[in-house]
Amino acid sequence: MKPFEYGCVVKGEVFCPRPEIESILASNMESGQNTVVVGERRMGKTSLIMAAFSKTRKCRLLYVDLLNIRTIADFCDRVASAASRMGRGQTFLQKTLSFLARLRPTLSVDPHNGMPVVSVDSRLAENVSSFDDIIAMIGRFSERERVVVVFDEFQEILKLDNAGQALATLRSKIQFLSETCFVFSGSVRRDMVRIFIDYNSPFYKSAATLTVGAIDDDCFIDFLQRRFAVGGRKASRDFLLKVLETANRVSGDVQQLCDAILTETDGKEILSSDDIGRGIERILKQESSAFEMQTESLTRYQMKALLAVARIGGKFVTSADFIKRAGLSSAPTAKRALGALVERGILYRHEKEYKIFNPFLREWIVRIS
Ligand SMILES: Nc1ncnc2c1ncn2[C@@H]1O[C@H](COP(=O)(O)OP(=O)(O)O)[C@@H](O)[C@H]1O
Ligand SMILES: [Mg+2]
């Protein structure tokens, strides 16, 4: 196994334990407390959910990734396919096909991994009434054992044409499944907030919230030292603190940077702070065309605002100082530009501060300007 992994769910040796939140989530799962898991991208939500589930006893996992669903039929397909894979053998597959019979499911096999793929008849499933079938199926599975249903990237529900109705229907059905635990995980904080915290959203008050932020520095440093040791390197605490700062303490970005540092320091034993720069260089080379694509359609004002956030940070963005240093004309212009950058998923707002999602994009912007 490589010392560092990024861009995938991590477990075992490449997962840094987060005992506190793992046990909160595991006990929510066991007691049937529905839970909303929120956090920025690559913070480790999915990995945490898997780690927490592996600590539960007598529960079965129904893990549904909702990324890129467009229609209610897509939603049904994802749940059905996940349900058919809930256990080894044919039992769950056969039950899924029979519980969803009204939606005329068909079966195929994923050519990449040989797993079953269930598709419902999209004409029959395009109405929210197909949630009845889906939730009834989950209810049937829950009769014999506790089922933990994970809806990952749940904010994607908002992309459905009739999102409001879909949410209201889901909510009304889910509340009757008191023995089933639902975990809703989402990475776009604002959208998850819209679903769960806005007072007029039907999901309000239906679940506990768990925020997945940065991993505790001491734990993470300990973990990273062990991983570097596997790769034959020695990394001091100060060195790793700089790594954490450079990668904004986003778990996946930290691992990506560590992997780049490891590759760039072949034959070296003790790491020093200039190795961080070499790691960043490597990442920027790999990602520069993606960054170009991400920024080429920005307006002049948006680019100025982005550059200012990269250089001087995103607090006090309506202050005269920020506006002057950014080269913008007025506070409304700054707000509009920053809003558009949030909309495009380049910035996010956290505690009244605008931040750039990707720390390596920040480095890149500063360098090209
Ligand atoms: N507990 C952890 N320990 C070490 N690395 C982690 C941990 N959680 C996440 N990561 C890093 O972050 C990456 C993304 O994790 P993932 O669980 O997919 O995040 P999310 O679901 O929040 O986008 C992983 O590939 C890994 O590099
Ligand atoms: Mg995830």
Coordinates of C-alpha atoms and ligand atoms in Angstrom, one line a residue:
M1 CA 0.0 0.0 0.0
K2 CA 1.2 3.5 -0.8
P3 CA 2.0 5.7 2.2
F4 CA -0.5 8.3 1.1
E5 CA -3.8 8.0 -0.6
Y6 CA -6.0 10.8 -1.9
G7 CA -9.1 11.1 -4.1
C8 CA -10.7 8.0 -2.7
V9 CA -12.3 6.7 0.5
V10 CA -9.5 5.8 2.9
K11 CA -9.6 3.1 5.5
G12 CA -7.2 0.9 7.5
E13 CA -3.6 2.2 7.7
V14 CA -4.2 5.3 5.5
F15 CA -7.1 6.4 7.7
C16 CA -6.2 8.6 10.6
P17 CA -8.5 7.7 13.4
R18 CA -11.0 10.4 14.6
P19 CA -12.2 8.6 17.7
E20 CA -14.6 11.3 18.9
I21 CA -16.7 11.9 15.8
E22 CA -16.4 8.2 14.8
S23 CA -18.0 7.1 18.0
I24 CA -20.7 9.8 18.0
L25 CA -21.7 8.7 14.5
A26 CA -21.5 5.0 15.3
S27 CA -23.7 5.4 18.2
N28 CA -26.2 7.4 16.2
M29 CA -26.2 4.6 13.7
E30 CA -26.8 2.0 16.3
S31 CA -29.6 3.9 18.0
G32 CA -31.3 4.9 14.8
Q33 CA -30.7 8.7 15.2
N34 CA -30.8 10.3 11.8
T35 CA -27.7 12.4 11.2
V36 CA -26.6 15.1 8.8
V37 CA -22.9 15.0 8.1
V38 CA -21.6 18.3 6.6
G39 CA -18.2 19.5 5.7
E40 CA -16.2 20.8 2.8
R41 CA -15.0 18.6 0.0
R42 CA -12.2 16.2 0.8
M43 CA -12.4 16.7 4.5
G44 CA -13.1 13.1 5.0
K45 CA -16.9 12.7 5.3
T46 CA -17.3 9.5 3.3
S47 CA -14.3 7.9 5.0
L48 CA -15.6 8.9 8.4
I49 CA -19.0 7.4 7.7
M50 CA -17.4 4.1 6.6
A51 CA -15.1 4.0 9.6
A52 CA -18.1 4.7 11.9
F53 CA -20.2 2.1 10.3
S54 CA -17.5 -0.5 10.7
K55 CA -17.7 0.1 14.5
T56 CA -21.4 -0.7 14.7
R57 CA -22.8 -4.1 15.6
K58 CA -25.8 -5.8 14.0
C59 CA -26.3 -3.1 11.4
R60 CA -26.4 -3.4 7.7
L61 CA -25.2 -0.6 5.3
L62 CA -27.1 0.7 2.4
Y63 CA -24.7 3.2 0.9
V64 CA -26.1 5.4 -1.9
D65 CA -23.9 7.9 -3.7
L66 CA -26.1 10.6 -5.3
L67 CA -23.4 12.5 -7.2
N68 CA -24.7 13.7 -10.5
I69 CA -28.3 12.4 -10.3
R70 CA -30.6 14.4 -12.5
T71 CA -34.0 12.7 -12.2
I72 CA -36.1 10.9 -9.7
A73 CA -35.5 7.7 -11.8
D74 CA -31.8 8.2 -11.3
F75 CA -32.3 8.4 -7.6
C76 CA -34.3 5.1 -7.7
D77 CA -31.6 3.4 -9.8
R78 CA -28.9 4.4 -7.4
V79 CA -30.8 3.2 -4.3
A80 CA -31.9 0.0 -6.1
S81 CA -28.4 -0.9 -7.2
A82 CA -27.0 -0.2 -3.8
A83 CA -29.7 -2.3 -2.2
S84 CA -29.0 -5.2 -4.5
R85 CA -25.4 -5.2 -3.2
M86 CA -26.2 -5.1 0.5
G87 CA -25.0 -8.6 1.1
R88 CA -23.2 -11.4 -0.6
G89 CA -25.1 -13.9 -2.8
Q90 CA -28.3 -13.3 -4.5
T91 CA -30.7 -12.7 -1.6
F92 CA -30.6 -8.9 -1.6
L93 CA -30.6 -8.7 -5.4
Q94 CA -33.7 -10.9 -5.7
K95 CA -35.5 -9.0 -2.9
T96 CA -34.7 -5.7 -4.5
L97 CA -36.1 -6.8 -7.8
S98 CA -39.2 -8.1 -6.2
F99 CA -39.9 -5.2 -3.8
L100 CA -39.5 -2.7 -6.7
A101 CA -41.6 -4.8 -9.1
R102 CA -44.0 -2.0 -9.7
L103 CA -41.2 0.1 -11.2
R104 CA -40.2 -2.7 -13.6
P105 CA -36.6 -3.1 -12.6
T106 CA -34.1 -4.5 -15.0
L107 CA -30.7 -6.0 -14.2
S108 CA -27.3 -5.6 -15.8
V109 CA -23.7 -5.9 -14.7
D110 CA -21.2 -3.2 -14.2
P111 CA -18.4 -4.1 -16.7
H112 CA -15.8 -2.5 -14.4
N113 CA -16.4 -4.4 -11.3
G114 CA -18.9 -7.1 -12.1
M115 CA -21.4 -5.8 -9.6
P116 CA -25.2 -5.8 -10.3
V117 CA -26.8 -2.6 -11.6
V118 CA -30.5 -2.2 -11.3
S119 CA -32.4 0.2 -13.4
V120 CA -36.1 1.0 -13.0
D121 CA -38.4 2.0 -15.9
S122 CA -37.8 5.7 -16.1
R123 CA -41.3 6.4 -17.3
L124 CA -42.8 4.7 -14.3
A125 CA -40.3 6.2 -11.9
E126 CA -40.3 9.8 -12.9
N127 CA -42.9 10.8 -10.4
V128 CA -42.3 11.3 -6.7
S129 CA -44.7 8.5 -6.0
S130 CA -41.8 6.1 -6.7
F131 CA -40.3 7.2 -3.4
D132 CA -43.1 5.2 -1.9
D133 CA -41.7 2.1 -3.5
I134 CA -38.1 2.9 -2.5
I135 CA -38.9 3.8 1.1
A136 CA -41.2 0.8 1.4
M137 CA -38.4 -1.4 0.2
I138 CA -36.0 0.1 2.8
G139 CA -38.7 -0.5 5.4
R140 CA -38.9 -4.2 4.4
F141 CA -35.2 -4.6 4.7
S142 CA -35.3 -2.9 8.1
E143 CA -37.7 -5.5 9.5
R144 CA -35.1 -8.0 10.2
E145 CA -32.1 -5.9 11.2
R146 CA -31.1 -2.3 11.6
V147 CA -30.3 -0.7 8.3
V148 CA -28.1 2.3 8.1
V149 CA -29.0 4.2 4.9
V150 CA -26.3 6.7 3.8
F151 CA -27.3 9.3 1.2
D152 CA -23.9 10.7 0.2
E153 CA -23.7 14.0 -1.7
F154 CA -27.3 14.5 -0.6
Q155 CA -27.3 18.1 -1.8
E156 CA -27.6 16.7 -5.3
I157 CA -31.3 16.3 -4.6
L158 CA -31.7 20.0 -5.1
K159 CA -30.8 19.6 -8.8
L160 CA -34.0 17.6 -9.4
D161 CA -36.6 19.6 -11.3
N162 CA -39.1 19.1 -8.5
A163 CA -36.6 19.3 -5.7
G164 CA -39.0 20.8 -3.2
Q165 CA -41.6 18.2 -3.7
A166 CA -39.1 15.4 -3.7
L167 CA -37.6 16.6 -0.4
A168 CA -41.1 16.9 1.2
T169 CA -42.1 13.5 0.0
L170 CA -38.9 11.9 1.2
R171 CA -39.1 13.5 4.6
S172 CA -42.7 12.5 5.1
K173 CA -41.9 8.8 4.2
I174 CA -38.7 8.7 6.2
Q175 CA -40.2 9.8 9.4
F176 CA -42.2 6.6 9.7
L177 CA -39.1 4.4 9.5
S178 CA -38.2 4.9 13.1
E179 CA -36.0 1.8 13.2
T180 CA -33.9 2.8 10.2
C181 CA -31.0 5.2 10.5
F182 CA -30.5 7.7 7.8
V183 CA -27.3 9.5 7.3
F184 CA -27.3 12.5 4.9
S185 CA -23.9 13.6 3.9
G186 CA -23.2 16.7 1.8
S187 CA -20.2 18.7 0.8
V188 CA -21.6 21.9 -0.4
R189 CA -22.3 23.5 2.9
R190 CA -24.7 26.2 1.7
D191 CA -26.9 23.7 0.0
M192 CA -27.0 21.4 2.9
V193 CA -27.9 24.3 5.1
R194 CA -30.8 25.1 2.8
I195 CA -32.1 21.6 3.1
F196 CA -31.7 21.1 6.8
I197 CA -31.5 24.4 8.6
D198 CA -33.8 26.8 6.7
Y199 CA -36.9 26.9 8.8
N200 CA -39.2 26.3 6.0
S201 CA -37.5 23.2 4.7
P202 CA -39.4 20.0 5.5
F203 CA -36.2 18.4 6.8
Y204 CA -35.9 20.9 9.6
K205 CA -35.3 19.3 13.0
S206 CA -35.4 15.8 11.6
A207 CA -31.8 15.0 12.3
A208 CA -28.7 15.6 14.4
T209 CA -25.8 17.5 12.8
L210 CA -22.2 16.4 12.7
T211 CA -19.6 18.7 11.2
V212 CA -16.5 17.2 9.7
G213 CA -13.8 19.7 10.0
A214 CA -10.0 19.4 10.1
I215 CA -8.5 16.4 11.8
D216 CA -6.9 17.4 15.1
D217 CA -3.3 18.6 14.5
D218 CA -1.6 16.3 17.0
C219 CA -3.4 13.2 15.7
F220 CA -2.8 14.1 12.1
I221 CA 0.9 14.9 12.6
D222 CA 1.4 11.6 14.5
F223 CA -0.3 9.8 11.6
L224 CA 1.6 11.6 8.9
Q225 CA 5.0 10.9 10.7
R226 CA 4.1 7.2 10.6
R227 CA 3.2 7.3 6.9
F228 CA 6.3 9.2 6.0
A229 CA 8.3 6.6 7.9
V230 CA 6.7 3.9 5.8
G231 CA 8.1 5.8 2.8
G232 CA 11.6 6.0 4.5
R233 CA 11.4 9.7 5.4
K234 CA 11.6 11.6 8.6
A235 CA 9.3 14.5 9.0
S236 CA 9.5 16.8 12.0
R237 CA 6.5 18.3 13.8
D238 CA 7.4 21.8 12.6
F239 CA 7.7 20.5 9.0
L240 CA 4.3 18.8 9.2
L241 CA 2.7 21.9 10.8
K242 CA 3.8 23.8 7.7
V243 CA 2.3 21.1 5.5
L244 CA -1.0 21.3 7.3
E245 CA -1.1 25.1 7.0
T246 CA -0.2 25.0 3.3
A247 CA -3.0 22.6 2.6
N248 CA -5.5 24.5 4.7
R249 CA -5.9 21.4 6.9
V250 CA -8.1 19.8 4.3
S251 CA -7.4 16.0 4.8
G252 CA -7.3 15.1 1.1
D253 CA -5.2 18.1 0.1
V254 CA -2.8 17.3 3.0
Q255 CA -2.4 13.7 1.7
Q256 CA -2.0 15.0 -1.9
L257 CA 0.8 17.3 -0.8
C258 CA 2.5 14.6 1.3
D259 CA 2.4 12.3 -1.7
A260 CA 4.0 14.9 -3.9
I261 CA 6.7 15.6 -1.3
L262 CA 7.4 11.9 -1.1
T263 CA 7.8 11.6 -4.8
E264 CA 10.0 14.7 -5.1
T265 CA 12.4 13.6 -2.4
D266 CA 13.5 10.2 -3.6
G267 CA 16.6 9.1 -1.8
K268 CA 16.4 11.8 0.9
E269 CA 15.8 10.9 4.5
I270 CA 15.2 14.0 6.6
L271 CA 12.6 16.4 5.1
S272 CA 13.1 20.1 5.3
S273 CA 10.8 23.0 4.6
D274 CA 11.9 23.6 1.0
D275 CA 10.7 20.1 0.2
I276 CA 7.2 21.5 0.7
G277 CA 7.8 24.0 -2.1
R278 CA 9.0 21.2 -4.4
G279 CA 5.8 19.2 -3.6
I280 CA 3.7 22.3 -4.5
E281 CA 5.6 22.7 -7.7
R282 CA 4.8 19.2 -8.6
I283 CA 1.1 19.6 -7.9
L284 CA 0.9 22.8 -9.8
K285 CA 2.4 21.2 -12.9
Q286 CA -0.1 18.4 -12.7
E287 CA -3.1 20.6 -12.1
S288 CA -2.4 23.7 -14.1
S289 CA -4.5 22.9 -17.1
A290 CA -7.4 22.1 -14.8
F291 CA -6.9 25.4 -13.0
E292 CA -6.8 27.2 -16.4
M293 CA -10.1 25.7 -17.4
Q294 CA -11.6 26.6 -14.1
T295 CA -10.6 30.2 -14.3
E296 CA -10.7 31.1 -18.0
S297 CA -14.3 32.1 -18.1
L298 CA -14.1 34.4 -15.1
T299 CA -14.9 38.1 -15.6
R300 CA -12.2 40.6 -15.0
Y301 CA -13.8 41.6 -11.6
Q302 CA -14.1 38.0 -10.5
M303 CA -10.5 37.4 -11.3
K304 CA -9.5 40.5 -9.4
A305 CA -11.6 39.4 -6.4
L306 CA -10.2 35.9 -6.5
L307 CA -6.6 37.2 -6.7
A308 CA -7.3 39.5 -3.7
V309 CA -8.6 36.6 -1.6
A310 CA -5.6 34.5 -2.6
R311 CA -3.2 37.3 -1.6
I312 CA -4.7 39.0 1.4
G313 CA -7.5 36.6 2.6
G314 CA -11.2 36.9 2.4
K315 CA -12.2 38.7 5.6
F316 CA -13.6 42.3 5.6
V317 CA -14.3 42.1 1.9
T318 CA -16.4 45.2 2.0
S319 CA -13.7 47.3 3.7
A320 CA -12.2 50.2 1.8
D321 CA -8.8 48.5 2.2
F322 CA -9.9 45.3 0.5
I323 CA -11.6 47.1 -2.3
K324 CA -8.6 49.2 -3.0
R325 CA -6.1 46.5 -2.8
A326 CA -8.3 44.3 -5.0
G327 CA -8.6 47.0 -7.6
L328 CA -12.4 46.9 -7.5
S329 CA -14.7 49.9 -7.8
S330 CA -17.1 49.5 -4.9
A331 CA -18.4 47.2 -2.1
P332 CA -21.3 46.0 -4.2
T333 CA -19.0 45.1 -7.1
A334 CA -16.8 43.1 -4.7
K335 CA -19.8 41.3 -3.2
R336 CA -21.2 40.4 -6.6
A337 CA -17.9 39.1 -7.8
L338 CA -17.3 37.0 -4.7
G339 CA -20.9 35.7 -4.9
A340 CA -20.3 34.6 -8.4
L341 CA -17.1 32.8 -7.3
V342 CA -19.1 31.0 -4.6
E343 CA -21.7 30.0 -7.1
R344 CA -19.0 28.5 -9.3
G345 CA -17.6 26.5 -6.4
I346 CA -14.3 28.3 -6.4
L347 CA -14.8 30.0 -3.0
Y348 CA -16.9 29.2 0.0
R349 CA -17.9 31.2 3.0
H350 CA -16.9 30.1 6.4
E351 CA -17.6 32.2 9.5
K352 CA -17.9 35.5 7.5
E353 CA -14.7 34.8 5.6
Y354 CA -14.4 33.8 2.0
K355 CA -11.9 31.0 1.4
I356 CA -10.6 29.3 -1.7
F357 CA -11.7 25.7 -1.8
N358 CA -8.5 24.4 -3.3
P359 CA -5.2 25.6 -1.6
F360 CA -3.2 24.7 -4.7
L361 CA -5.5 26.9 -6.8
R362 CA -4.6 29.7 -4.4
E363 CA -0.9 29.1 -5.0
W364 CA -1.4 29.0 -8.7
I365 CA -3.4 32.2 -8.9
V366 CA -0.7 34.1 -6.9
R367 CA 2.0 32.8 -9.2
I368 CA 0.4 33.6 -12.5
S369 CA -0.6 37.1 -11.5
Ligands
LIG1 N1 -9.3 10.2 8.5 C1 -8.5 10.5 7.5 N2 -7.2 10.2 7.6 C2 -6.4 10.5 6.6 N3 -6.8 11.0 5.4 C3 -8.1 11.3 5.2 C4 -9.0 11.0 6.3 N4 -10.2 11.4 5.8 C5 -10.0 11.8 4.6 N5 -8.7 11.7 4.2 C6 -8.1 12.2 2.9 O1 -9.1 12.9 2.2 C7 -9.5 12.3 1.0 C8 -10.9 12.4 0.7 O2 -11.7 11.7 1.7 P1 -13.2 11.5 1.6 O3 -13.6 10.7 2.7 O4 -13.6 11.1 0.2 O5 -13.7 13.0 1.8 P2 -15.1 13.7 1.5 O6 -16.2 12.6 1.4 O7 -15.3 14.7 2.6 O8 -15.0 14.4 0.1 C9 -9.0 10.9 1.1 O9 -8.7 10.3 -0.1 C10 -7.8 11.0 2.0 O10 -6.7 11.4 1.2
MG2 MG -17.4 12.0 -0.1

